[in-house]
mmCIF file of C-alpha atoms in Angstrom:
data_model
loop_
_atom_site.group_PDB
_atom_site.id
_atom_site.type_symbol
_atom_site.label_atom_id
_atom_site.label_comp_id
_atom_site.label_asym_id
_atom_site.label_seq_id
_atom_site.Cartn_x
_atom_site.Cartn_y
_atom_site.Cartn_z
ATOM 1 C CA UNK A 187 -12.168 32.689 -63.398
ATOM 2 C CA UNK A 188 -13.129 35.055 -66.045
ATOM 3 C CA UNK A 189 -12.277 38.764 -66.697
ATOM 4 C CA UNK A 190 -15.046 40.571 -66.223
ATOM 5 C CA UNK A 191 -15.668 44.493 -66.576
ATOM 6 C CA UNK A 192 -18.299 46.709 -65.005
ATOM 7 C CA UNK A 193 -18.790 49.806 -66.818
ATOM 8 C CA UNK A 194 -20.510 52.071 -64.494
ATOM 9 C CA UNK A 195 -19.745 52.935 -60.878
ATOM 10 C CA UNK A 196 -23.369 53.877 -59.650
ATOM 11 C CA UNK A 197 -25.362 51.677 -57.139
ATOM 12 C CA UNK A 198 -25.869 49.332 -59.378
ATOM 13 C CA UNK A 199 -23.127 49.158 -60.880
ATOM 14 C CA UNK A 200 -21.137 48.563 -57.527
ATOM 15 C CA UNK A 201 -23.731 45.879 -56.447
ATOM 16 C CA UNK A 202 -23.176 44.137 -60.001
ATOM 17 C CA UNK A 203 -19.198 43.833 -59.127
ATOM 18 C CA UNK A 204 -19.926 42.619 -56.042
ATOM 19 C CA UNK A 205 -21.918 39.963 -57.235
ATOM 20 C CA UNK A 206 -18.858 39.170 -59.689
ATOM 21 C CA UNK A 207 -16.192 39.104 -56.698
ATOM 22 C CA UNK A 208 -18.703 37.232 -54.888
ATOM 23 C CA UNK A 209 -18.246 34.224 -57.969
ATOM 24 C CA UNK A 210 -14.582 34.801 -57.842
ATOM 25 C CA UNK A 211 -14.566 36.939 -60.867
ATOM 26 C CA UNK A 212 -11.526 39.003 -61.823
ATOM 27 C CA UNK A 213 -13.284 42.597 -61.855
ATOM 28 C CA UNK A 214 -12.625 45.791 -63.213
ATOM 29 C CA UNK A 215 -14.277 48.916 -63.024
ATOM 30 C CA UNK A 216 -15.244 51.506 -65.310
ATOM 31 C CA UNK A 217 -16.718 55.011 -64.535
ATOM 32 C CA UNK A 218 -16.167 58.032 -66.480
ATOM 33 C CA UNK A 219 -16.714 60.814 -63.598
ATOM 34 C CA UNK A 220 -12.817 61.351 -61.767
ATOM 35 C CA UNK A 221 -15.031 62.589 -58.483
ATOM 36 C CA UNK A 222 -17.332 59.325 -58.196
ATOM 37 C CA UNK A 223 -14.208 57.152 -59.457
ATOM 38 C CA UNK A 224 -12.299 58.427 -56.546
ATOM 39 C CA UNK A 225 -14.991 57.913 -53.953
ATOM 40 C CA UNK A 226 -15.901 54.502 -55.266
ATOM 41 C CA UNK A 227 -11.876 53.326 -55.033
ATOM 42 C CA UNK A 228 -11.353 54.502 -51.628
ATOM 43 C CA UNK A 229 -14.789 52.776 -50.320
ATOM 44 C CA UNK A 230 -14.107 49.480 -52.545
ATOM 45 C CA UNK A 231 -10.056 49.029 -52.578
ATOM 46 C CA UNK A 232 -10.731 45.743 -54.054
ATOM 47 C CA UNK A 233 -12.164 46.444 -57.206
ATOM 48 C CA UNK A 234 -9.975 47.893 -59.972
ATOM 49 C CA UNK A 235 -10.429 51.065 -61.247
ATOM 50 C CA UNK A 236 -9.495 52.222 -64.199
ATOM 51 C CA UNK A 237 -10.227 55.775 -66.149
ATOM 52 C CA UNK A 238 -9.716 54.334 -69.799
ATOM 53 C CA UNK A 239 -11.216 51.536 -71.318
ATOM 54 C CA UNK A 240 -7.621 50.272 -73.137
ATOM 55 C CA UNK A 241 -6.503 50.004 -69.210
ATOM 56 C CA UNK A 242 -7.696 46.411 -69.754
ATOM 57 C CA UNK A 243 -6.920 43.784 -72.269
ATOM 58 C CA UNK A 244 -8.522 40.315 -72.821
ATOM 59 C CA UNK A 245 -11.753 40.757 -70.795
ATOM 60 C CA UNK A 246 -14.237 37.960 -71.528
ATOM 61 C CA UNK A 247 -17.540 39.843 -70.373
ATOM 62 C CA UNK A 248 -18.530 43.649 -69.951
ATOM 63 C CA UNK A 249 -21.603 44.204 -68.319
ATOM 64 C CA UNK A 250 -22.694 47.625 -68.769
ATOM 65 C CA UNK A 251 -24.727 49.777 -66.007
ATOM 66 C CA UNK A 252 -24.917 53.197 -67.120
ATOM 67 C CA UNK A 253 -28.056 55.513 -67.115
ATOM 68 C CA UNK A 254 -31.301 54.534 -68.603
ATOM 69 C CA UNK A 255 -30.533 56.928 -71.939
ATOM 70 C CA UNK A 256 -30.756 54.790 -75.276
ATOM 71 C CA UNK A 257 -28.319 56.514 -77.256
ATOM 72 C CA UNK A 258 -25.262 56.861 -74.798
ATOM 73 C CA UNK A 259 -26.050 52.845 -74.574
ATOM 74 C CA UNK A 260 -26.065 52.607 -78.609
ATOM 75 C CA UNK A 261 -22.870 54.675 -78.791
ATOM 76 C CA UNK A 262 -21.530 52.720 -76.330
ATOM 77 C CA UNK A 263 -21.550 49.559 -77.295
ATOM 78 C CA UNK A 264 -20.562 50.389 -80.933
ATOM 79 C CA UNK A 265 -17.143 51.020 -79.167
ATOM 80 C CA UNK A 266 -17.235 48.194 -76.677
ATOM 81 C CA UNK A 267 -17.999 45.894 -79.863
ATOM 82 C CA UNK A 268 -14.704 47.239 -81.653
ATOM 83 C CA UNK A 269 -12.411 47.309 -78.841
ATOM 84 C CA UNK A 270 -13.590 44.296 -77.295
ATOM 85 C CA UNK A 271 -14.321 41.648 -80.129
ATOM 86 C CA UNK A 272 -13.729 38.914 -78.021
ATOM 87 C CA UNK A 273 -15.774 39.298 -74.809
ATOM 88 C CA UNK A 274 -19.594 38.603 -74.315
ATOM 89 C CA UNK A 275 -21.134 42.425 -73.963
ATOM 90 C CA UNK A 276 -24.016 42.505 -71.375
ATOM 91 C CA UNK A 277 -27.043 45.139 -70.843
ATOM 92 C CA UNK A 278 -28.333 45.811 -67.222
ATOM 93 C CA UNK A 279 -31.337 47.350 -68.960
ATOM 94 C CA UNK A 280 -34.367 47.561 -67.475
ATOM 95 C CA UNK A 281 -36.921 49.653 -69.772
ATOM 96 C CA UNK A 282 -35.009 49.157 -73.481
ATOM 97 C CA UNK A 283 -35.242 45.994 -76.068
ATOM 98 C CA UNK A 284 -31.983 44.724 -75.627
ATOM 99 C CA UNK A 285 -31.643 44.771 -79.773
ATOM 100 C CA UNK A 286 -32.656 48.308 -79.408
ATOM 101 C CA UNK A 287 -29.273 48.826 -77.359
ATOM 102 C CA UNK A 288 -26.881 46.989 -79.901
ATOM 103 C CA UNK A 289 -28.729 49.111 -82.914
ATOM 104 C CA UNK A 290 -25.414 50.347 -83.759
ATOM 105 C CA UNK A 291 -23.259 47.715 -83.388
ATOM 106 C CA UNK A 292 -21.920 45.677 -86.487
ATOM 107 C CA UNK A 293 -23.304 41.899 -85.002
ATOM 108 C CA UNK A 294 -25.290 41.095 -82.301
ATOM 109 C CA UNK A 295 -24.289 37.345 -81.556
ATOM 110 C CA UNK A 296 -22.254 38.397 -78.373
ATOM 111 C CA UNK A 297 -24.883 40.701 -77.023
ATOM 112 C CA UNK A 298 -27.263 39.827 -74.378
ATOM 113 C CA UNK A 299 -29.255 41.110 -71.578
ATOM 114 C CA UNK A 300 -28.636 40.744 -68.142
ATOM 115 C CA UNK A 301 -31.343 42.678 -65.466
ATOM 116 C CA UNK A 302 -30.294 42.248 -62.433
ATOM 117 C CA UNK A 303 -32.873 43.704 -59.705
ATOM 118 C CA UNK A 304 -32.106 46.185 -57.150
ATOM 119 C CA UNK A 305 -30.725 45.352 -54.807
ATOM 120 C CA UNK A 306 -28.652 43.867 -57.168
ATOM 121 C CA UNK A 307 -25.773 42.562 -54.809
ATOM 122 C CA UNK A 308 -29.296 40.406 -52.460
ATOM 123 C CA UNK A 309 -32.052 40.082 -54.989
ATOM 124 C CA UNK A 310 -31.321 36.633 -56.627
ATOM 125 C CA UNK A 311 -33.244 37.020 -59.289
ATOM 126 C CA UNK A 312 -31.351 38.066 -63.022
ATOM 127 C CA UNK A 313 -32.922 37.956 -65.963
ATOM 128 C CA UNK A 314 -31.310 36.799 -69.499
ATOM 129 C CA UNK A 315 -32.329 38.524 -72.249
ATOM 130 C CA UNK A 316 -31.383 37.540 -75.823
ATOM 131 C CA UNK A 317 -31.691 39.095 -79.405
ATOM 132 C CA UNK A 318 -32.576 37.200 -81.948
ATOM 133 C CA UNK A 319 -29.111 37.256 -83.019
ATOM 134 C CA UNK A 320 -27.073 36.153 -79.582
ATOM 135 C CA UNK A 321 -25.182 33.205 -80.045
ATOM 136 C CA UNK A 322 -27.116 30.520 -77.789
ATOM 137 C CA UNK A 323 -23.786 29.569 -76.717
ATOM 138 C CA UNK A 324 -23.539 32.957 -74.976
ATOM 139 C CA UNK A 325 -26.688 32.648 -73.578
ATOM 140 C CA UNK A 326 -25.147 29.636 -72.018
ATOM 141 C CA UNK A 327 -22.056 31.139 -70.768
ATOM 142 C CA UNK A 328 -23.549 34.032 -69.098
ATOM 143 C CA UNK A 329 -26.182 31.632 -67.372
ATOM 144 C CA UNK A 330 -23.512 29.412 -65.824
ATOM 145 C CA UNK A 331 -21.499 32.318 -64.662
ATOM 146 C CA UNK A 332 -24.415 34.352 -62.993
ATOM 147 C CA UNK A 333 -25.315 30.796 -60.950
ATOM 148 C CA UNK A 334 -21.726 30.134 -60.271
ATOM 149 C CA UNK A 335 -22.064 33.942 -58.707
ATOM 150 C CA UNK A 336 -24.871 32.736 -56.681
ATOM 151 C CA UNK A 337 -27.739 34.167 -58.656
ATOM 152 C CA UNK A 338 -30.698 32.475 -59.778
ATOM 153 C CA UNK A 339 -30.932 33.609 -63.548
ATOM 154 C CA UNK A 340 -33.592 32.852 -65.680
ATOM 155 C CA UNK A 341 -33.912 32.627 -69.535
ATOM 156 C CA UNK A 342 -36.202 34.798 -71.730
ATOM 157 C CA UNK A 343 -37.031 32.587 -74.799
ATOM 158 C CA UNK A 344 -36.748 36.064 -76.905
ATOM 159 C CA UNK A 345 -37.194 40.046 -75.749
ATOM 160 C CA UNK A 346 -39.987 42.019 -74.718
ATOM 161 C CA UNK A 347 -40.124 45.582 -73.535
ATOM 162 C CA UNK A 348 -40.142 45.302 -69.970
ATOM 163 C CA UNK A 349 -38.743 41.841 -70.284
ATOM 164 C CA UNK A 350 -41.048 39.683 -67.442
ATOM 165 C CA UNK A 351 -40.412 41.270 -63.958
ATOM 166 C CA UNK A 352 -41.048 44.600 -64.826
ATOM 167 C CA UNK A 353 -44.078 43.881 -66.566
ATOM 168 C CA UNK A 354 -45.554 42.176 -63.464
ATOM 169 C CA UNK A 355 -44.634 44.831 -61.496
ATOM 170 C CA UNK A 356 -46.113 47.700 -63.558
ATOM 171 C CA UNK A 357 -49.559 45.859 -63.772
ATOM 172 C CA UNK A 358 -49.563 45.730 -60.157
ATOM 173 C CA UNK A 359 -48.829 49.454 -59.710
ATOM 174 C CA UNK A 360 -51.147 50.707 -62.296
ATOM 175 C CA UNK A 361 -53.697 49.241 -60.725
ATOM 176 C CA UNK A 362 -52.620 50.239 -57.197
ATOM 177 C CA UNK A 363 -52.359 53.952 -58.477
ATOM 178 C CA UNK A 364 -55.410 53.990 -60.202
ATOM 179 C CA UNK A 365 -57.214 52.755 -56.419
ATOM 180 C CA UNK A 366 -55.221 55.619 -54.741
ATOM 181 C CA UNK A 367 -56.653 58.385 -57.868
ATOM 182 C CA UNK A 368 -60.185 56.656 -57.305
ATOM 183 C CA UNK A 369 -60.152 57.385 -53.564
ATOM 184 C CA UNK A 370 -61.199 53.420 -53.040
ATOM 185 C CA UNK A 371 -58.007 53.570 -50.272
ATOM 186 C CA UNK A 372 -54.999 55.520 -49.019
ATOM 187 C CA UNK A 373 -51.628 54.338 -50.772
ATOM 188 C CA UNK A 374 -50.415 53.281 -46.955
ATOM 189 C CA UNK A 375 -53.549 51.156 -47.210
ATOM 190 C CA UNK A 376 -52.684 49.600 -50.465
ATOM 191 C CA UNK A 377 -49.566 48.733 -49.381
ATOM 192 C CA UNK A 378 -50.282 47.121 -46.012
ATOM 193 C CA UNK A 379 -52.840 44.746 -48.191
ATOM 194 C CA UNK A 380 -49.983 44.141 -50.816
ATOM 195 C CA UNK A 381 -47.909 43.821 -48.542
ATOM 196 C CA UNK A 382 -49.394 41.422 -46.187
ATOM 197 C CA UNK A 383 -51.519 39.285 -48.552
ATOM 198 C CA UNK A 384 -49.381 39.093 -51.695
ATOM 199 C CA UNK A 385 -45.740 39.756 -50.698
ATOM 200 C CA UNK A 386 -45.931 37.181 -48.223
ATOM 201 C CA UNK A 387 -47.756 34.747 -50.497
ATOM 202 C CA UNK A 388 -45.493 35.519 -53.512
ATOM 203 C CA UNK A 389 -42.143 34.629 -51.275
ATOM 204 C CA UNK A 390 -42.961 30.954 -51.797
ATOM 205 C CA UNK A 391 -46.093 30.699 -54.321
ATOM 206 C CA UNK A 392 -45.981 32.598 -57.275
ATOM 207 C CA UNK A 393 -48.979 33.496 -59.297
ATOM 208 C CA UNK A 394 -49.602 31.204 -61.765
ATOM 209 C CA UNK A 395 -48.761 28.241 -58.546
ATOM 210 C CA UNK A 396 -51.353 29.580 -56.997
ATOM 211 C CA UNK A 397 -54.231 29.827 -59.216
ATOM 212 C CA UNK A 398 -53.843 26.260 -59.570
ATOM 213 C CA UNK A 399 -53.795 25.736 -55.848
ATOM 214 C CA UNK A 400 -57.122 27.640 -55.849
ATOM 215 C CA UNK A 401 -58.666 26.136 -58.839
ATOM 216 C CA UNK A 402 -58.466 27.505 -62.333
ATOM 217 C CA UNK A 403 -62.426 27.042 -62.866
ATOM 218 C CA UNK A 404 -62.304 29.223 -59.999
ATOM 219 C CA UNK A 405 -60.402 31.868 -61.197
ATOM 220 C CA UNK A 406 -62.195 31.702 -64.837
ATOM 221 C CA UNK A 407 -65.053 32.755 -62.494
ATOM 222 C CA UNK A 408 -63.577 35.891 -60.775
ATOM 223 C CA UNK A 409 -61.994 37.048 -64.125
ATOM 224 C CA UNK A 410 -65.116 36.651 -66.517
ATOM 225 C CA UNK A 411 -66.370 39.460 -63.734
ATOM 226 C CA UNK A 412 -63.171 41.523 -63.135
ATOM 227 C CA UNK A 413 -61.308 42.101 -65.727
ATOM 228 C CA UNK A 414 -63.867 44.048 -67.392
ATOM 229 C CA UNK A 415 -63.032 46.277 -63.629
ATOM 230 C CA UNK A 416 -59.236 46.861 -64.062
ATOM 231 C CA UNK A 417 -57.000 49.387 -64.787
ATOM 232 C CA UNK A 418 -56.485 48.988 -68.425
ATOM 233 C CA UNK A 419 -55.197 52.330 -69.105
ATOM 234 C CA UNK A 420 -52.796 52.693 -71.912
ATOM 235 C CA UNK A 421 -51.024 55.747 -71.185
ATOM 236 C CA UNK A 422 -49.380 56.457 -67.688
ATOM 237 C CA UNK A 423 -52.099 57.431 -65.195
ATOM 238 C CA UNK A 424 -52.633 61.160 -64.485
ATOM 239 C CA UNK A 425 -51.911 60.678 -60.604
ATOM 240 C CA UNK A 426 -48.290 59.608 -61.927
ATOM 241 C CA UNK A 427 -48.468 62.426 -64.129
ATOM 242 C CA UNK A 428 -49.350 65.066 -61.714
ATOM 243 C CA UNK A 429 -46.704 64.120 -58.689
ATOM 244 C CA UNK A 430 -43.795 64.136 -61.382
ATOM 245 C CA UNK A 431 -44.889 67.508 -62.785
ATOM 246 C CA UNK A 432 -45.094 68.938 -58.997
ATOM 247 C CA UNK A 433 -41.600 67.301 -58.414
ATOM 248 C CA UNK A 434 -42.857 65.060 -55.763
ATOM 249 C CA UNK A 435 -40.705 61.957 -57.170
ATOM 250 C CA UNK A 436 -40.821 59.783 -53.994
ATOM 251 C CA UNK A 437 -38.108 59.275 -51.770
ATOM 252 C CA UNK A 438 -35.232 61.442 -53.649
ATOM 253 C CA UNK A 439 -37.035 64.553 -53.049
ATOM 254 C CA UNK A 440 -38.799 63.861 -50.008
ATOM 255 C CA UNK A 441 -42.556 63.324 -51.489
ATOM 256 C CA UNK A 442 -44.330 61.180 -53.205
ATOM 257 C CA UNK A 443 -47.091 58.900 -52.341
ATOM 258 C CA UNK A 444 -45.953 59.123 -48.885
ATOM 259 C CA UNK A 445 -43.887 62.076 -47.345
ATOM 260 C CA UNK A 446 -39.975 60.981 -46.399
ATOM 261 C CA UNK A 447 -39.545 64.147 -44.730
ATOM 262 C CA UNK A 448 -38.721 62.854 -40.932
ATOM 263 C CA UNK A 449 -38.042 59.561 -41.740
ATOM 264 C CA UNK A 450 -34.157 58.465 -41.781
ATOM 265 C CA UNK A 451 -34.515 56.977 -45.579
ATOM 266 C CA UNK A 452 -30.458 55.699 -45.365
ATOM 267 C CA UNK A 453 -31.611 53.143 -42.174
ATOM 268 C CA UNK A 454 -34.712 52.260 -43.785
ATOM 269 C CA UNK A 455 -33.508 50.528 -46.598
ATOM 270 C CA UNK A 456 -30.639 49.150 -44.371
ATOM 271 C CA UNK A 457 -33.374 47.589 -43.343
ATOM 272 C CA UNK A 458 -35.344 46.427 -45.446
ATOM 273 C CA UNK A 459 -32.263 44.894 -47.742
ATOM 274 C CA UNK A 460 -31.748 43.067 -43.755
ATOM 275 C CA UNK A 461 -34.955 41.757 -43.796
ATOM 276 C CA UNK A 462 -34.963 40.959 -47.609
ATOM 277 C CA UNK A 463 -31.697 39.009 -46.843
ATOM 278 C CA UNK A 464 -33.997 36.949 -44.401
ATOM 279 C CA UNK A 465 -37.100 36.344 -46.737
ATOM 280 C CA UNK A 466 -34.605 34.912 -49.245
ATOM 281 C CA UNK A 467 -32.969 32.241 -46.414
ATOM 282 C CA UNK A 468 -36.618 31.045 -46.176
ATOM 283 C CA UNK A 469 -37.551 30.732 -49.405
ATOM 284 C CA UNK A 470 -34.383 29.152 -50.347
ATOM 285 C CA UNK A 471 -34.889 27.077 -47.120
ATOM 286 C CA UNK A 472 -38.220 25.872 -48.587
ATOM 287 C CA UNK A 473 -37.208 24.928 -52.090
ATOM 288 C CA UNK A 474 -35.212 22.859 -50.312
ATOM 289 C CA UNK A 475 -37.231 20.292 -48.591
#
């Protein structure tokens, strides 16, 4: 069992120490606001909370989830790194270089990154994220405890911004924006194709599996045609552009692509984390055979 601390007690920061308990991790949590602390004890009893980071002693890894703002992370882990010379310190960064993040600190052998997907407590996937400084040992150590937690982590031979997940993701919304600003389809549309051609496919075959299934001469044919087609678009397209200047930010405030406004949002992604939980049994179920 290892010492582990969360700093952070947002969503994902709660599903992260779940995942944690869930490997039989001694966890403590860290969160700054008294209000949020307060809630967060009462609804987990337990987790430990504490309200000052000398509350706990010997802690062999931190994991850090706090908001996506580079210089509260740099500040951060300048202090983690002399407080806390002995434990691994982890980033759940999703958008930053993870050497960006340690800027400050003295060394980055003990620093790695560690994006989890939301939601963080189902999805399996984590993703390890190494400087060019982190100790390969610690990219060892973290690996074996994420898949002793039950998660299926991956390596990253070095960083990238947007590390691998993200970047797949953001090529596949660019270009589903840019068919929604072209008028080729409705976003509802868009999604009911993505959703029932390539979410289904991508449970069990991922993309590069299945341009082999389908021949890669094949492919080579539909790209030398396409790809001259696509959104290439270097900046972020101005239909993204115009819904966060008119506030419509998706489900938070009620509008965005679609309108939330009479649909219960809280059961909906009960829901669909239910039915995620499911998709996971199978393909799980599958890799098994």
């Amino acid at each position: 069992m290892k010492r582990t601390l969360v700093i952070g007690g947002g969503f994902m920061g709660m599903a992260i120490a779940q995942v944690l308990a869930q490997g039989h991790q001694e966890v403590f949590i860290y969160e700054m606001n008294e209000a949020l602390r307060s809630s967060r004890a009462k609804e987990y009893p337990d987790f430990r909370f504490i309200r000052h980071l000398n509350e706990c002693k010997d802690i062999d890894v931190i994991i850090e989830a706090i908001p996506e703002k580079l210089e509260l992370k740099q500040e951060l882990f300048q202090k983690l790194e002399r407080e806390f010379p002995q434990a691994i310190l982890c980033t759940n960064t999703s958008s930053f270089l993870i050497s960006h993040v340690g800027a400050k600190m003295h060394s980055m052998e003990k620093l790695i990154g560690t994006h989890f997907f939301s939601p963080a407590n189902i999805s399996p996937l984590v993703e390890i994220i190494p400087t060019a400084e982190t100790d390969p040992a610690v990219v060892e150590a973290i690996f074996y405890m994420l898949e002793g937690c039950g998660k299926r982590p991956v390596r990253l031979n070095f960083e990238l911004p947007g590390f691998i997940g993200n970047r797949l993701q953001s090529a596949l919304a660019r270009e589903a924006m840019s068919l929604v600003e072209k008028g080729i389809a409705t976003a509802e549309d868009i999604d009911f194709i993505a959703k029932w051609a390539l979410g289904i496919r991508l449970a069990i075959t991922g993309p590069l599996e299945q341009r082999d299934i389908n021949g890669l001469d094949t492919h080579l044919s539909i790209t030398e045609h396409l790809y001259q087609d696509l959104e290439n678009s270097r900046e972020p397209l101005a239909i993204l552009q115009k819904k966060v200047q008119e506030n419509k930010l998706g489900m938070k405030t009620k509008a965005g692509f679609y309108n939330w406004q009479s649909k219960n949002t809280d059961e909906l992604l009960v829901k669909k984390d239910r039915a995620l939980q499911k998709i996971i049994e199978v393909a799980k179920a599958l890799e098994e055979e």
